[in-house]
Coordinates of C-alpha atoms in Angstrom, one line a residue:
M270 CA 53.4 56.7 8.0
L271 CA 50.6 56.3 6.9
E272 CA 49.4 59.2 4.4
S273 CA 46.3 61.2 5.8
K274 CA 44.2 60.7 2.8
K275 CA 45.0 56.3 3.4
L276 CA 44.7 57.0 7.0
K277 CA 40.9 58.4 6.6
T278 CA 39.8 55.4 4.5
V279 CA 41.7 52.9 7.0
L280 CA 39.7 54.3 10.1
S281 CA 36.6 55.2 8.4
I282 CA 36.8 51.3 7.8
F283 CA 37.2 50.7 11.7
N284 CA 34.2 53.2 12.6
D285 CA 31.8 52.1 10.1
A286 CA 32.9 48.6 11.7
G287 CA 31.9 49.7 15.1
A288 CA 35.4 50.2 16.3
D289 CA 35.3 53.9 16.7
E290 CA 37.2 54.5 20.6
I291 CA 40.8 53.7 21.3
I292 CA 40.8 51.7 24.8
S293 CA 44.7 51.2 24.5
P294 CA 47.5 52.4 23.1
S295 CA 48.8 48.6 21.6
S296 CA 47.5 45.6 20.3
H297 CA 45.9 42.2 22.3
N298 CA 44.8 39.5 20.7
R299 CA 41.8 38.5 22.8
F300 CA 41.8 35.1 22.1
L301 CA 44.9 34.7 23.2
E302 CA 44.9 36.1 26.3
I303 CA 40.9 34.1 27.1
E304 CA 42.9 31.1 26.2
D305 CA 45.8 31.8 28.4
T306 CA 43.0 32.1 31.7
L307 CA 41.8 28.3 31.1
P308 CA 42.4 25.8 33.3
I309 CA 45.1 23.1 32.0
S310 CA 43.1 19.7 32.7
P311 CA 45.5 16.3 32.3
P312 CA 44.5 14.3 29.5
P313 CA 42.5 11.8 31.2
S314 CA 44.2 7.8 31.1
P315 CA 43.7 5.3 29.5
Q316 CA 41.1 3.1 31.5
K317 CA 39.4 6.2 31.8
V318 CA 38.5 6.8 28.0
L319 CA 34.0 6.5 27.3
R320 CA 33.9 5.4 23.6
E321 CA 30.6 6.0 21.9
P322 CA 28.6 3.0 21.6
A323 CA 29.0 1.7 18.0
V324 CA 25.4 2.2 15.7
A325 CA 23.6 -1.2 14.3
P326 CA 24.4 -0.3 10.4
L327 CA 21.1 -0.7 8.6
I328 CA 20.4 -3.8 7.2
S329 CA 21.6 -5.1 3.5
P330 CA 18.7 -4.1 0.4
K331 CA 18.6 -7.4 -0.1
A332 CA 18.1 -8.3 3.6
A333 CA 15.7 -5.8 3.2
S334 CA 13.7 -7.0 0.8
S335 CA 13.3 -9.9 2.5
A336 CA 12.3 -8.8 5.8
A337 CA 9.8 -6.9 4.3
N338 CA 7.7 -9.2 2.2
S339 CA 7.9 -12.0 4.7
S340 CA 7.0 -9.3 7.5
A341 CA 4.0 -8.2 4.6
K342 CA 2.6 -11.1 3.6
A343 CA 2.4 -12.3 6.8
A344 CA 0.0 -9.2 8.4
Q345 CA -3.7 -10.2 8.5
S346 CA -5.0 -6.9 8.7
L347 CA -4.5 -3.3 8.4
N348 CA -3.5 -3.3 12.9
E349 CA -0.6 -5.9 12.0
L350 CA 0.5 -3.9 8.8
K351 CA 1.4 -1.0 10.7
A352 CA 3.0 -2.8 13.1
A353 CA 4.9 -4.8 10.6
L354 CA 6.1 -1.3 9.5
L355 CA 6.6 0.2 13.3
A356 CA 9.4 -3.0 13.1
F357 CA 10.9 -2.5 10.0
E358 CA 14.2 -2.1 10.2
G359 CA 15.0 -2.1 5.9
C360 CA 14.2 2.0 5.3
A361 CA 16.5 4.9 6.9
L362 CA 13.8 7.2 6.8
K363 CA 12.4 6.1 9.8
Y364 CA 15.2 7.6 11.9
T365 CA 14.5 10.9 10.6
A366 CA 11.0 11.0 11.0
T367 CA 8.6 11.8 13.7
N368 CA 5.7 9.9 13.0
L369 CA 4.8 6.4 11.1
V370 CA 2.3 7.8 8.6
F371 CA 0.3 5.0 8.4
G372 CA -3.0 5.7 6.0
D373 CA -6.6 7.0 7.1
G374 CA -10.6 7.6 5.7
N375 CA -12.8 4.3 5.1
P376 CA -10.3 0.9 4.6
K377 CA -13.6 -1.2 3.2
A378 CA -14.5 1.7 0.8
K379 CA -14.2 0.3 -2.8
V380 CA -11.5 3.5 -3.8
M381 CA -8.2 3.8 -2.4
F382 CA -5.4 6.6 -3.3
I383 CA -2.0 6.1 -2.9
G384 CA 0.0 8.9 -2.6
E385 CA 4.2 9.2 -2.2
A386 CA 5.5 10.6 1.0
P387 CA 4.1 12.3 4.1
G388 CA 5.8 15.8 4.1
A389 CA 6.1 18.1 7.5
D390 CA 2.0 18.2 8.4
E391 CA 1.7 14.4 8.2
D392 CA 5.1 13.8 9.7
R393 CA 3.6 15.6 13.2
Q394 CA 0.4 14.0 13.0
G395 CA 0.7 11.2 11.7
L396 CA -2.3 11.4 8.9
P397 CA -1.4 11.0 5.0
F398 CA -2.3 14.0 3.3
V399 CA -3.6 17.4 5.9
G400 CA -1.1 19.3 5.4
Q401 CA -1.9 22.3 1.9
S402 CA -2.0 20.3 -0.4
G403 CA -3.8 17.8 1.8
Q404 CA -6.0 19.9 2.2
L405 CA -6.6 20.9 -2.0
L406 CA -6.7 17.1 -2.4
D407 CA -9.5 17.3 -0.2
K408 CA -11.2 19.6 -1.8
M409 CA -10.5 18.5 -5.5
L410 CA -12.0 15.3 -4.9
G411 CA -15.1 16.4 -2.1
T412 CA -16.4 18.3 -6.2
I413 CA -17.2 14.4 -7.3
G414 CA -18.3 13.5 -4.4
L415 CA -15.4 11.6 -2.2
T416 CA -14.6 12.7 1.3
R417 CA -12.9 10.2 4.1
E418 CA -16.0 8.6 4.3
N419 CA -15.7 6.7 1.3
F420 CA -12.4 6.5 0.3
Y421 CA -9.8 4.7 2.0
I422 CA -6.1 6.7 1.8
T423 CA -1.9 6.0 1.6
N424 CA 1.0 6.5 1.1
I425 CA 4.0 4.6 -1.5
I426 CA 6.7 6.0 1.8
P427 CA 5.0 5.4 5.3
W428 CA 8.0 8.3 7.1
R429 CA 8.5 11.6 5.5
P430 CA 11.9 12.1 3.9
P431 CA 14.1 15.0 4.9
G432 CA 13.7 19.2 4.6
N433 CA 10.5 17.1 2.0
R434 CA 12.6 15.1 -0.7
Q435 CA 11.3 12.8 -3.6
P436 CA 12.3 9.6 -2.4
T437 CA 14.2 8.3 -3.6
P438 CA 14.0 4.1 -6.1
A439 CA 15.6 2.6 -3.0
E440 CA 13.6 3.9 -0.2
A441 CA 10.1 2.9 -2.6
D442 CA 11.5 -0.7 -3.6
A443 CA 12.1 -0.7 0.6
C444 CA 8.5 0.1 1.6
L445 CA 6.7 -1.6 -1.4
P446 CA 5.8 -5.6 -0.4
F447 CA 3.8 -3.2 2.5
V448 CA 2.0 -1.2 -0.1
R449 CA 1.1 -4.1 -1.8
R450 CA -0.3 -5.7 1.0
H451 CA -1.8 -2.7 2.3
I452 CA -4.1 -2.5 -0.6
D453 CA -4.5 -6.1 -0.4
L454 CA -5.5 -5.8 2.6
V455 CA -8.4 -3.0 1.7
S456 CA -9.0 -4.5 -1.1
P457 CA -10.2 -1.6 -3.4
D458 CA -12.3 -1.7 -6.6
F459 CA -10.4 1.7 -8.5
L460 CA -6.7 2.4 -7.1
I461 CA -6.4 5.8 -7.8
L462 CA -1.9 6.7 -7.6
V463 CA -1.1 10.1 -6.8
G464 CA 2.1 11.6 -8.8
G465 CA 4.9 10.4 -10.8
V466 CA 6.4 8.2 -7.5
A467 CA 3.5 6.1 -6.9
A468 CA 2.7 6.1 -10.2
K469 CA 5.8 4.4 -11.7
T470 CA 6.5 1.7 -8.3
L471 CA 3.2 0.4 -8.9
L472 CA 3.1 0.7 -13.1
G473 CA 6.1 0.5 -13.5
G474 CA 7.8 1.5 -17.1
R475 CA 9.6 5.1 -17.5
D476 CA 7.1 6.8 -18.5
G477 CA 6.6 10.1 -16.7
I478 CA 3.2 11.3 -15.2
M479 CA 2.6 13.9 -17.9
R480 CA 2.1 10.7 -20.0
M481 CA 0.6 7.8 -17.1
R482 CA -2.3 9.9 -16.3
G483 CA -6.0 10.5 -16.9
S484 CA -6.5 7.0 -18.4
W485 CA -7.7 3.7 -16.7
K486 CA -5.4 0.7 -16.7
D487 CA -5.5 -2.6 -15.1
Y488 CA -4.3 -3.1 -12.5
T489 CA -4.2 -7.1 -10.4
S490 CA -3.4 -7.5 -6.8
D491 CA -1.0 -9.6 -4.9
A492 CA -4.0 -11.7 -3.7
G493 CA -5.2 -12.0 -7.3
K494 CA -8.1 -9.0 -7.4
K495 CA -8.2 -7.0 -10.0
M496 CA -9.3 -3.7 -9.8
K497 CA -8.7 0.4 -12.7
V498 CA -5.9 2.5 -11.4
I499 CA -5.3 5.7 -13.1
A500 CA -3.2 8.3 -12.2
I501 CA -3.3 11.8 -11.5
F502 CA -1.3 15.1 -10.7
H503 CA 0.3 15.4 -7.1
P504 CA -1.4 18.3 -5.5
A505 CA 1.6 19.7 -4.7
Y506 CA 2.6 19.9 -8.0
L507 CA -1.3 22.0 -8.5
L508 CA 0.1 24.5 -5.8
R509 CA 3.4 24.9 -8.1
S510 CA 1.5 24.7 -11.2
P511 CA -2.0 26.1 -10.9
G512 CA -2.0 25.9 -14.5
Q513 CA -2.7 22.3 -14.7
K514 CA -6.2 22.0 -12.4
R515 CA -7.8 22.1 -15.7
E516 CA -5.7 18.6 -16.7
V517 CA -7.0 17.2 -13.3
W518 CA -10.8 18.6 -13.4
L519 CA -10.6 16.5 -16.8
D520 CA -9.3 13.5 -14.9
L521 CA -11.3 14.3 -12.5
I522 CA -14.5 14.1 -14.1
K523 CA -13.9 10.7 -15.7
I524 CA -13.6 9.2 -12.6
K525 CA -16.2 10.1 -11.2
H526 CA -18.1 8.7 -14.4
S527 CA -16.2 5.1 -13.8
L528 CA -17.3 5.2 -10.3
L529 CA -21.3 6.2 -10.9
D530 CA -21.5 2.9 -13.7
A531 CA -19.8 0.6 -10.9
G532 CA -22.3 1.5 -8.4
V533 CA -20.3 3.6 -6.3
E534 CA -22.0 5.7 -4.2
L535 CA -21.2 9.5 -4.4
K536 CA -22.0 12.3 -1.3
E537 CA -23.7 15.2 -3.0
G538 CA -23.4 19.1 -2.2
V539 CA -20.3 17.9 -0.8

């Protein structure tokens, strides 16, 4: 028998759990009672066992690289490049994303922006930089006269990584031939890399975005065209670290002067 004090403690625990009424003098295993009422089905015969269809494995990284290079080089227009990406089987992100996020803006512009990968809003709409960070980027670029009427924008990765995680180097490498061909087909004079993933993927090296940003470098496309390239902070980073907006403003002023010197037409008062 429990002591009176201990019994009160036990009863208070039951009361707090919602068990405040005795409905039977003996305990019952309700789970066991439910199992006893379930009908017993005979085991299926071996002839009737249905097997799940096997899922075809992704192609190897070597095969993916070869397929990406040949498909990208064969594309003679942006529409053909988009079709090649839709048919590409070498990046697993394709199977978890809703839409292919290809590009947006003016494909004949002299200025091309390349980010890292789509987010949730971009995945839903199938367009790059349309979410919160994209809206911030548009506002930033508008201060120097750039809109989607006079620049073109895309990403290193055309499919959203689950949970908006950062793309892996392997995923970036798998999509790189398409990015290079994308640059060839747009053929800009100025290439602006948005964030560390885009900068490292296209420029290589071990430096982070802190060291890579803010200075013009020379870049030669696969087609042999020479262009100027610069890296800036990703707007998603600025949303987390608003104190870095000053550095981006300085980079934007530098970009504006370079574009004006090259005769690029910018919009006033946007």
